[in-house]
C-alpha atoms as an extended CHARMM CRD file, in Angstrom:
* protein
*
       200  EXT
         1         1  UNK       CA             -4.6670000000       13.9040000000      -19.4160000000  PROA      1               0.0000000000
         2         2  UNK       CA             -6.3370000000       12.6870000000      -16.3430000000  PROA      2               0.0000000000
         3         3  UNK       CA            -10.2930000000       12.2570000000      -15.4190000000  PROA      3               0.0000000000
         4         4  UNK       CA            -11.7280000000       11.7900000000      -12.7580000000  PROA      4               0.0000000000
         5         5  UNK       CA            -15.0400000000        9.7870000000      -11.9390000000  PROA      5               0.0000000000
         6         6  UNK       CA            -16.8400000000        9.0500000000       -8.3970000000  PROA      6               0.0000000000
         7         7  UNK       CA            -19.5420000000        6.2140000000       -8.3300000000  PROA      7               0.0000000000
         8         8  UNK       CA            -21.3760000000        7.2500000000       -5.3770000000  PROA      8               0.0000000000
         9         9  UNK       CA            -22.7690000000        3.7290000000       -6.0200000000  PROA      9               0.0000000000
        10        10  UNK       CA            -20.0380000000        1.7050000000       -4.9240000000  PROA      10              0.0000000000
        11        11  UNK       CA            -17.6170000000        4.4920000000       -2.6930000000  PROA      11              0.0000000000
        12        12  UNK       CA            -14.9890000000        3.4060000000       -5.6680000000  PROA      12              0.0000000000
        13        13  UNK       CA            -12.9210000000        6.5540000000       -7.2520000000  PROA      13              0.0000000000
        14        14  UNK       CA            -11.8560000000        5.8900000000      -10.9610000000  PROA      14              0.0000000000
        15        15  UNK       CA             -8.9300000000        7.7200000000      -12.4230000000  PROA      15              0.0000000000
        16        16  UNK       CA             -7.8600000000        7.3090000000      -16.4120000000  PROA      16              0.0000000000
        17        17  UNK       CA             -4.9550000000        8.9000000000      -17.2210000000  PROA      17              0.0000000000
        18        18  UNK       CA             -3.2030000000        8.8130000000      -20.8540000000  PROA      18              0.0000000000
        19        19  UNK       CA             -0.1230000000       10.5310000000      -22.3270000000  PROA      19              0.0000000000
        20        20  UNK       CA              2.3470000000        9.6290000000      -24.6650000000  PROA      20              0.0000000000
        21        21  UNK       CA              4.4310000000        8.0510000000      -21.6910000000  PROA      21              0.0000000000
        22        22  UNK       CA              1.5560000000        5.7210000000      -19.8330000000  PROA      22              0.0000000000
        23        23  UNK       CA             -1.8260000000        4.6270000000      -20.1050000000  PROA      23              0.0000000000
        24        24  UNK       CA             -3.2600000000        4.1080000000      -16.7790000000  PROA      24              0.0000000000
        25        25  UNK       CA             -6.8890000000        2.4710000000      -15.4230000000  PROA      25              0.0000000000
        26        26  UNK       CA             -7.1420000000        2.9070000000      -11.5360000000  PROA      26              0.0000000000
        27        27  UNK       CA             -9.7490000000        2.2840000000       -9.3510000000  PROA      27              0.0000000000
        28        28  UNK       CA             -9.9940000000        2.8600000000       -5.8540000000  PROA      28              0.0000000000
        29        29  UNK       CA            -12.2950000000        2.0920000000       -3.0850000000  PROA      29              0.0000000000
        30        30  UNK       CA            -11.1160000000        3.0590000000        0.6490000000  PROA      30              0.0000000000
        31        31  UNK       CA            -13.7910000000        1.5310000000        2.2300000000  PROA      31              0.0000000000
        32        32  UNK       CA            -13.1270000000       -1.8490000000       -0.0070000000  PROA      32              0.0000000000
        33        33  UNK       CA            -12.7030000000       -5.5060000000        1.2370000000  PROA      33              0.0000000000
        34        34  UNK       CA             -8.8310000000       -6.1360000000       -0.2470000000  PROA      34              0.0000000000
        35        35  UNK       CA            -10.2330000000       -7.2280000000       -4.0130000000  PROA      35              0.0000000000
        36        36  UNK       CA             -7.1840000000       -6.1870000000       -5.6910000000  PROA      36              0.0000000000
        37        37  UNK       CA             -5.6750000000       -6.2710000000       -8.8840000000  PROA      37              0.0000000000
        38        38  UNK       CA             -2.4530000000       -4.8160000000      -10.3900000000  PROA      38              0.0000000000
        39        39  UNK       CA             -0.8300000000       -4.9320000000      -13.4790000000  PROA      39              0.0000000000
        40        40  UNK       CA              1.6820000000       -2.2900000000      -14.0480000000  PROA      40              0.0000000000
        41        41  UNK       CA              4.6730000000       -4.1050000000      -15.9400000000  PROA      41              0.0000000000
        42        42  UNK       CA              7.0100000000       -4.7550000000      -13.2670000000  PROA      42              0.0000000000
        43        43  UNK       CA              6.5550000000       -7.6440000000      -10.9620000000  PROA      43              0.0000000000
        44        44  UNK       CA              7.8880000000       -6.0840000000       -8.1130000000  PROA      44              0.0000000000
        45        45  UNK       CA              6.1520000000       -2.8080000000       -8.2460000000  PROA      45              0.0000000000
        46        46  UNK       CA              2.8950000000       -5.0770000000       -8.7060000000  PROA      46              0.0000000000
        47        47  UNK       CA              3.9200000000       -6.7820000000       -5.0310000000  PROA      47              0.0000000000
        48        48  UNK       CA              4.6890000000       -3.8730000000       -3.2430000000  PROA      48              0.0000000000
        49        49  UNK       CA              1.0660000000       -2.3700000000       -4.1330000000  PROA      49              0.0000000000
        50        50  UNK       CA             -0.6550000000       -5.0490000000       -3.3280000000  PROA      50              0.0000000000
        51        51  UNK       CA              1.2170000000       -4.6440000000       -0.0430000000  PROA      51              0.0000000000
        52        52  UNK       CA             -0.2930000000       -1.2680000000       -0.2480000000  PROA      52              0.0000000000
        53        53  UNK       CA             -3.5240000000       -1.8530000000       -0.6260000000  PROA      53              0.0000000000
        54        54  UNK       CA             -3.6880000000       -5.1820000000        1.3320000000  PROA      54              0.0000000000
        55        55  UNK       CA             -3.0180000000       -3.7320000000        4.8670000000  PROA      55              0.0000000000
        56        56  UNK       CA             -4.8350000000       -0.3060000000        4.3340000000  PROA      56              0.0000000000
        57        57  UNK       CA             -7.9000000000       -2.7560000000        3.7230000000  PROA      57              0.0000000000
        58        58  UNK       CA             -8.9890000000       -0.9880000000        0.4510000000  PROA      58              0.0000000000
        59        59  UNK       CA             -9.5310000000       -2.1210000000       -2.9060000000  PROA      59              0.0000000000
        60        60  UNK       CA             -7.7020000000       -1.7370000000       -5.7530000000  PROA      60              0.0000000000
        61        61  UNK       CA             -7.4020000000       -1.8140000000       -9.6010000000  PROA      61              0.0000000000
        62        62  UNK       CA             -4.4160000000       -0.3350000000      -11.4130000000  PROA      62              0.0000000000
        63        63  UNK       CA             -4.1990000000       -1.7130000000      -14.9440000000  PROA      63              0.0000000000
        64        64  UNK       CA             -0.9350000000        0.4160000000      -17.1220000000  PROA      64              0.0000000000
        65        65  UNK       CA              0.5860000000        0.3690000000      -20.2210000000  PROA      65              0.0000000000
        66        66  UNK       CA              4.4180000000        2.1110000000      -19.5910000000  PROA      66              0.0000000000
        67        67  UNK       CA              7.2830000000        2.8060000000      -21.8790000000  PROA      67              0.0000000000
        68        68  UNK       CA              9.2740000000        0.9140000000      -20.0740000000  PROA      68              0.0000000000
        69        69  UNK       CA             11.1740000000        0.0290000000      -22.8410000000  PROA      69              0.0000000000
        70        70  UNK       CA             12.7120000000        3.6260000000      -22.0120000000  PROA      70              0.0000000000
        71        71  UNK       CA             12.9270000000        2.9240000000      -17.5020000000  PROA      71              0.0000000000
        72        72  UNK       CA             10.5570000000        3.0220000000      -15.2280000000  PROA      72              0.0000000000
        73        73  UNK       CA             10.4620000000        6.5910000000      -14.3720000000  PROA      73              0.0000000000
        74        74  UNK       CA              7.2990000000        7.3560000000      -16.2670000000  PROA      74              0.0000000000
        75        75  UNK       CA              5.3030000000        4.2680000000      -15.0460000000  PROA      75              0.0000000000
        76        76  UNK       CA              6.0150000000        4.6720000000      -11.3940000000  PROA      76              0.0000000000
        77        77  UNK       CA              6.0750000000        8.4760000000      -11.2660000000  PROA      77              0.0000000000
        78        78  UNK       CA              2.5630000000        8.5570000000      -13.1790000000  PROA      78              0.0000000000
        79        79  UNK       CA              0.6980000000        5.4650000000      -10.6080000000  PROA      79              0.0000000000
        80        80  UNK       CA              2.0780000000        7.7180000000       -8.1910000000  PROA      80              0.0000000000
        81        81  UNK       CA             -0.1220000000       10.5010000000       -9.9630000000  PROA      81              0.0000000000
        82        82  UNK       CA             -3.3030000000        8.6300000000      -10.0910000000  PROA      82              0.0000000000
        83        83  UNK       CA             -2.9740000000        7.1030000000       -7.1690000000  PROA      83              0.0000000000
        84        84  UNK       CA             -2.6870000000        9.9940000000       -4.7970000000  PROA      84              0.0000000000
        85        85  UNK       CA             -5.3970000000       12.0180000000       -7.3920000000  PROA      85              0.0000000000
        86        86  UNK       CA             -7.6240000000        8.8700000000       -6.4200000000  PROA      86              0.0000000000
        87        87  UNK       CA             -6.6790000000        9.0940000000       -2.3810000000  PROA      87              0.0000000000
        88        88  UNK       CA             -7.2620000000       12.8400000000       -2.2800000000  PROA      88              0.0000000000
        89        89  UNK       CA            -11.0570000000       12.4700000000       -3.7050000000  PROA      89              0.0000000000
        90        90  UNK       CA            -11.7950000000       10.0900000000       -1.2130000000  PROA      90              0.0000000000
        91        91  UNK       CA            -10.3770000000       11.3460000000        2.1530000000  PROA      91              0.0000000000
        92        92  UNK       CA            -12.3260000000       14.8010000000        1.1180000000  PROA      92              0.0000000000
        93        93  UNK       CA            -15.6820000000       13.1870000000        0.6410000000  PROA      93              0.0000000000
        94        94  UNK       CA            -15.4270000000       11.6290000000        4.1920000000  PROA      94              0.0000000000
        95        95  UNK       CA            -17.7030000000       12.7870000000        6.6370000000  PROA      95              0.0000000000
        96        96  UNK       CA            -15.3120000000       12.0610000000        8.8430000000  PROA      96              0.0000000000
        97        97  UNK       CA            -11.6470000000       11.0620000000        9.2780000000  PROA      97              0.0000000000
        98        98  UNK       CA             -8.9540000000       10.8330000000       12.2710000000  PROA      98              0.0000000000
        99        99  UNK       CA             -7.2090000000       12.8970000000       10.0500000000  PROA      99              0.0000000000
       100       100  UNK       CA             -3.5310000000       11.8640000000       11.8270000000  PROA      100             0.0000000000
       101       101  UNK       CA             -2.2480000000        7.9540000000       11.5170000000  PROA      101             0.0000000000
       102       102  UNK       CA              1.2910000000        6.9390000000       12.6990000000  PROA      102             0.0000000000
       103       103  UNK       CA              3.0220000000        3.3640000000       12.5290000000  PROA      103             0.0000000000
       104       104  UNK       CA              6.1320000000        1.9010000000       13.5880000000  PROA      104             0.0000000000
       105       105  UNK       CA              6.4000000000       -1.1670000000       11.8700000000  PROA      105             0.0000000000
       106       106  UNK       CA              9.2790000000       -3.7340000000       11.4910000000  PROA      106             0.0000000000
       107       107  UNK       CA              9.9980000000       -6.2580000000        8.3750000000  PROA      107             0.0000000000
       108       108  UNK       CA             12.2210000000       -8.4350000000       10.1850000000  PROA      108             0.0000000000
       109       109  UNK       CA             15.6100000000       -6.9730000000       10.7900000000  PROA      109             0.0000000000
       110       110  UNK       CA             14.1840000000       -3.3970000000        9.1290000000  PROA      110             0.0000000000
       111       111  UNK       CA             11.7640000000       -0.9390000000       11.3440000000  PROA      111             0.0000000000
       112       112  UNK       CA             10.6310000000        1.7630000000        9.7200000000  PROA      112             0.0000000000
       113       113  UNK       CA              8.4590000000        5.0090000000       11.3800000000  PROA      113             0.0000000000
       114       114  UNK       CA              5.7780000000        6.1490000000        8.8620000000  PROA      114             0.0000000000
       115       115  UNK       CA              3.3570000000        9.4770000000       10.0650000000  PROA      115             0.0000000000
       116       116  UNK       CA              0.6410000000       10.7480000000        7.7280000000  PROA      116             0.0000000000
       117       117  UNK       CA             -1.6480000000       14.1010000000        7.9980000000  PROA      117             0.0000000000
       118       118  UNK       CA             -4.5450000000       14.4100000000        5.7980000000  PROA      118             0.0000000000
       119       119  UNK       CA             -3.7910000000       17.8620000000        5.8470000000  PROA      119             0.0000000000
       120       120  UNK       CA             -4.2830000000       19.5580000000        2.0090000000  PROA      120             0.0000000000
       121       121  UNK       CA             -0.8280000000       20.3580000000        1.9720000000  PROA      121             0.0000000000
       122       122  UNK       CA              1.3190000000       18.0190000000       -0.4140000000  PROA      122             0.0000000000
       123       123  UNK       CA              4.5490000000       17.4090000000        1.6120000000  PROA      123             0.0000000000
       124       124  UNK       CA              6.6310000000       14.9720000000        2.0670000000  PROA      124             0.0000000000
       125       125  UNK       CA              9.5740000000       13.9030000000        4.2960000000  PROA      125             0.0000000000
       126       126  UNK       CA             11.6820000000       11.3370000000        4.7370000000  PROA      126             0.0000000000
       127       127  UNK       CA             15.2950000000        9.2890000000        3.4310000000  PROA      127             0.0000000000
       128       128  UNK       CA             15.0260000000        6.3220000000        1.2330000000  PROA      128             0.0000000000
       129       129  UNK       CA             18.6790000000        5.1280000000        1.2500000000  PROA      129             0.0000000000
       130       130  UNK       CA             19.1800000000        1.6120000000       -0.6290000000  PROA      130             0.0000000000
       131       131  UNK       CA             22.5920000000       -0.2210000000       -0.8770000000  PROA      131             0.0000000000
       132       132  UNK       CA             21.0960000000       -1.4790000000       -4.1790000000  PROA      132             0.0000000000
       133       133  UNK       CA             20.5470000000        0.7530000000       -7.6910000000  PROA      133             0.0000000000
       134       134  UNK       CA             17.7100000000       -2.0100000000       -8.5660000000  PROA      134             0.0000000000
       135       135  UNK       CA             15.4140000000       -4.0500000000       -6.6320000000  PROA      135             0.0000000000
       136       136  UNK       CA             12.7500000000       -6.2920000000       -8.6840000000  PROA      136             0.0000000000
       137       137  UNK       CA             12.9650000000       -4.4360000000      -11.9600000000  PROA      137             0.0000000000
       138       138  UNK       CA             12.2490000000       -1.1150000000      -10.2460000000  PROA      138             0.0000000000
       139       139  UNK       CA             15.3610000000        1.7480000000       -9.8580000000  PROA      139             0.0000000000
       140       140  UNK       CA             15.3730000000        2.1370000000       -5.7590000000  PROA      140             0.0000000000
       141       141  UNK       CA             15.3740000000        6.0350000000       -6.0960000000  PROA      141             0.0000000000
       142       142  UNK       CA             12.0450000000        6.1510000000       -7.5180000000  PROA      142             0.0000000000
       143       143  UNK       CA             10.1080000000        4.5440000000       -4.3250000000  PROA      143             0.0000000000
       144       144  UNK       CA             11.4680000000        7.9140000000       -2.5200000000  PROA      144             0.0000000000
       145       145  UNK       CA              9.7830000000       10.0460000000       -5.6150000000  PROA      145             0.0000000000
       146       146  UNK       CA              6.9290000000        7.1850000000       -5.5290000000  PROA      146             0.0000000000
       147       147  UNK       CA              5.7500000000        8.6610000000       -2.1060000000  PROA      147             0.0000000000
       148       148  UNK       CA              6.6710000000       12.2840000000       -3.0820000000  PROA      148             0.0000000000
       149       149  UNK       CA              4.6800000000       12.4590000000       -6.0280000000  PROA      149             0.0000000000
       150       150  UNK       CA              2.2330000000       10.2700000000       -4.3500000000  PROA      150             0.0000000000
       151       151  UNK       CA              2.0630000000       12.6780000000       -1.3620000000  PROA      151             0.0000000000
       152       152  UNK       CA              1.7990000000       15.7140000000       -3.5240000000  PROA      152             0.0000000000
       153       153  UNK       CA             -0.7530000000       14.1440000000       -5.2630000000  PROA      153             0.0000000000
       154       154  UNK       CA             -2.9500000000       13.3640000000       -2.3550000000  PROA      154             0.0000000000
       155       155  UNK       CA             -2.2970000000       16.5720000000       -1.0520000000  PROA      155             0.0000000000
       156       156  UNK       CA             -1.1470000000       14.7980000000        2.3680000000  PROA      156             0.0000000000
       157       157  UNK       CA              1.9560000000       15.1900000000        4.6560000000  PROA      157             0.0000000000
       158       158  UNK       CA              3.8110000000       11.7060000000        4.5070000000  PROA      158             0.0000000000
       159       159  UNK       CA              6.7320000000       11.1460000000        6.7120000000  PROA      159             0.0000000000
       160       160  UNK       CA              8.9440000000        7.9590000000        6.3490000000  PROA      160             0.0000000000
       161       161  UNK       CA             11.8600000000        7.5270000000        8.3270000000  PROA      161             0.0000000000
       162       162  UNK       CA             13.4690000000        4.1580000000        8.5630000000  PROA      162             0.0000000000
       163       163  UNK       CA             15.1420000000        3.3680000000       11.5820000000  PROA      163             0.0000000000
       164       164  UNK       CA             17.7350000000        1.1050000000       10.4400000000  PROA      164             0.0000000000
       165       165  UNK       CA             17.7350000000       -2.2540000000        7.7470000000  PROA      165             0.0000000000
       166       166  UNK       CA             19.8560000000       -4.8270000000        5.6770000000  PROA      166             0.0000000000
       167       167  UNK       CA             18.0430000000       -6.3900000000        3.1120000000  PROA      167             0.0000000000
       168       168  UNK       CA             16.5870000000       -3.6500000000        0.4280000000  PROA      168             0.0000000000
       169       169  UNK       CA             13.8460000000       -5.7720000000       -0.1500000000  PROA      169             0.0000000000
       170       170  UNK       CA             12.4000000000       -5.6080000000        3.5700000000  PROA      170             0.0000000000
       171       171  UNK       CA             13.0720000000       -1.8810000000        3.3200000000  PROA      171             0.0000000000
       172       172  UNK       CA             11.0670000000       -1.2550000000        0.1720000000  PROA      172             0.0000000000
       173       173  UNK       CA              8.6430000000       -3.5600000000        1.5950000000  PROA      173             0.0000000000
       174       174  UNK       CA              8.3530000000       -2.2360000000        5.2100000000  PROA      174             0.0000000000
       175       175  UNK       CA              7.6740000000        1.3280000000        4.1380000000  PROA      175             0.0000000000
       176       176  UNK       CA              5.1610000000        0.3180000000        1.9130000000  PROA      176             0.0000000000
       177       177  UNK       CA              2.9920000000       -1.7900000000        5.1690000000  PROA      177             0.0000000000
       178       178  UNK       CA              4.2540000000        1.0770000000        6.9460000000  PROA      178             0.0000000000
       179       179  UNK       CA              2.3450000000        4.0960000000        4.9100000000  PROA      179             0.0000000000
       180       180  UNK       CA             -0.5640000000        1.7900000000        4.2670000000  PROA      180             0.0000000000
       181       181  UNK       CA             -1.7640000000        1.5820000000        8.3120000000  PROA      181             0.0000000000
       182       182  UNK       CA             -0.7280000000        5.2990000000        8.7060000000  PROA      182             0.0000000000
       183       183  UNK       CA             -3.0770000000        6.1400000000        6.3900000000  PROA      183             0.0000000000
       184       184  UNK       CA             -5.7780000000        3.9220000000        7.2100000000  PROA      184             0.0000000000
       185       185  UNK       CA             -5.4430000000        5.2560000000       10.7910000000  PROA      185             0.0000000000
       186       186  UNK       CA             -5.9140000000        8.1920000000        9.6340000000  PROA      186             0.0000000000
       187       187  UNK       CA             -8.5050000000        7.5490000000        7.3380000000  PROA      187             0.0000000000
       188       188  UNK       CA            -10.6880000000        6.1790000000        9.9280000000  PROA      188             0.0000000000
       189       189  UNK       CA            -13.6780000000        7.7310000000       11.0680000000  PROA      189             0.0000000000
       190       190  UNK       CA            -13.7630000000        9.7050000000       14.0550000000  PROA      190             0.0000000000
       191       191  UNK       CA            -16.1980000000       12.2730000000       16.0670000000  PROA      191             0.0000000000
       192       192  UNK       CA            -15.5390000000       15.9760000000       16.2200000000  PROA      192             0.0000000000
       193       193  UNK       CA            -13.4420000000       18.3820000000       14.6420000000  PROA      193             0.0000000000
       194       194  UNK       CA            -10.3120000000       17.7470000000       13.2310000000  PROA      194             0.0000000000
       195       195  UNK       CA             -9.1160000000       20.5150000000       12.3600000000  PROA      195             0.0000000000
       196       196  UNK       CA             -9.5540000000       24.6580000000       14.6190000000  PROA      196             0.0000000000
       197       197  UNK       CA             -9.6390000000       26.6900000000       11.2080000000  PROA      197             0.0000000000
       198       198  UNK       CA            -12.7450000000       25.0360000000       10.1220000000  PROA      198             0.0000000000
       199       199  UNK       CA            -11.7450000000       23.0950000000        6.5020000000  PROA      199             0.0000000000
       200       200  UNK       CA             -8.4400000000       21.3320000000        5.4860000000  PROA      200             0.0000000000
């Protein structure tokens, strides 16, 4: 079960969500100053948030308690959830928004292209292909369902297509940097309309 609470205070979304799989304590604030802090379980799924959150500029508590003692699936698929619940309340209760935010960034030898439409529509495209099963504790096919569920979630359209790579590491890493200044591209303010039908 998730709820959801705005403090109209602070700009900060709070999502709690607990099932018999995860217990999960987020807090987000898109408009933040980079105070985060993550504790999900797995070291490297804590770094690559914090990568996350860093370069988007927002602030950021996750605090979960997974089964991992069963994999991962559950605790990444499940931030993912509250995450991109968290994302979706605050791009709607901006008064205004680019709406589009694109980045091609490179992590040394990797580049990877990341686009991002804050368009209500949950879709997401792209091809995470690792040479590794495992990278830091975390299977490598769940970052691809990471930023599926995550754009479903957030109701956005995420692209990520990485260009080419040879350490898994910078690729994990590089589309994380990559998706966090798409979005806060997009997620920066802007005059006008941003959309001819009226509402996203």
């Amino acid at each position: 079960m998730s709820t959801q609470l705005n403090n109209q205070l602070t700009n900060t979304v709070e999502i709690e969500r607990q099932t018999k799989e995860t217990n999960i304590a987020l807090a987000l604030n898109i408009s933040g100053s980079q105070q985060i802090n993550i504790n999900t379980g797995i070291g490297f799924l804590d770094h690559m948030l914090q990568q996350l959150a860093s370069h988007a500029r927002w602030d950021l508590d996750i605090q979960v308690k997974g089964d991992l003692e069963v994999d991962d699936h559950h605790t990444v698929e499940d931030i993912a959830i509250c995450l991109g619940d968290a994302l979706q309340q605050s791009w709607r209760n901006l008064s205004s928004m680019q709406r589009y935010g694109q980045r091609l960034l490179p992590m040394d030898e990797a580049l990877i292209m990341c686009a991002v439409d804050l368009s209500g529509r949950g879709i997401y495209v792209g091809d995470l292909e690792f040479s590794r099963e495992n990278l830091g504790g975390v299977s490598t096919e769940m970052f691809e369902h990471f930023f599926r569920t995550l754009a479903s979630s957030a109701a956005i359209t995420l692209h990520i297509n990485p260009m080419y790579y040879r350490n898994n590491h910078h690729l994990a890493e590089g589309c994380f940097k990559a998706v966090a200044y798409a979005l806060k591209e997009a997620l920066g303010s802007a005059t006008g309309e941003n959309t001819t039908k009226g509402m996203l």
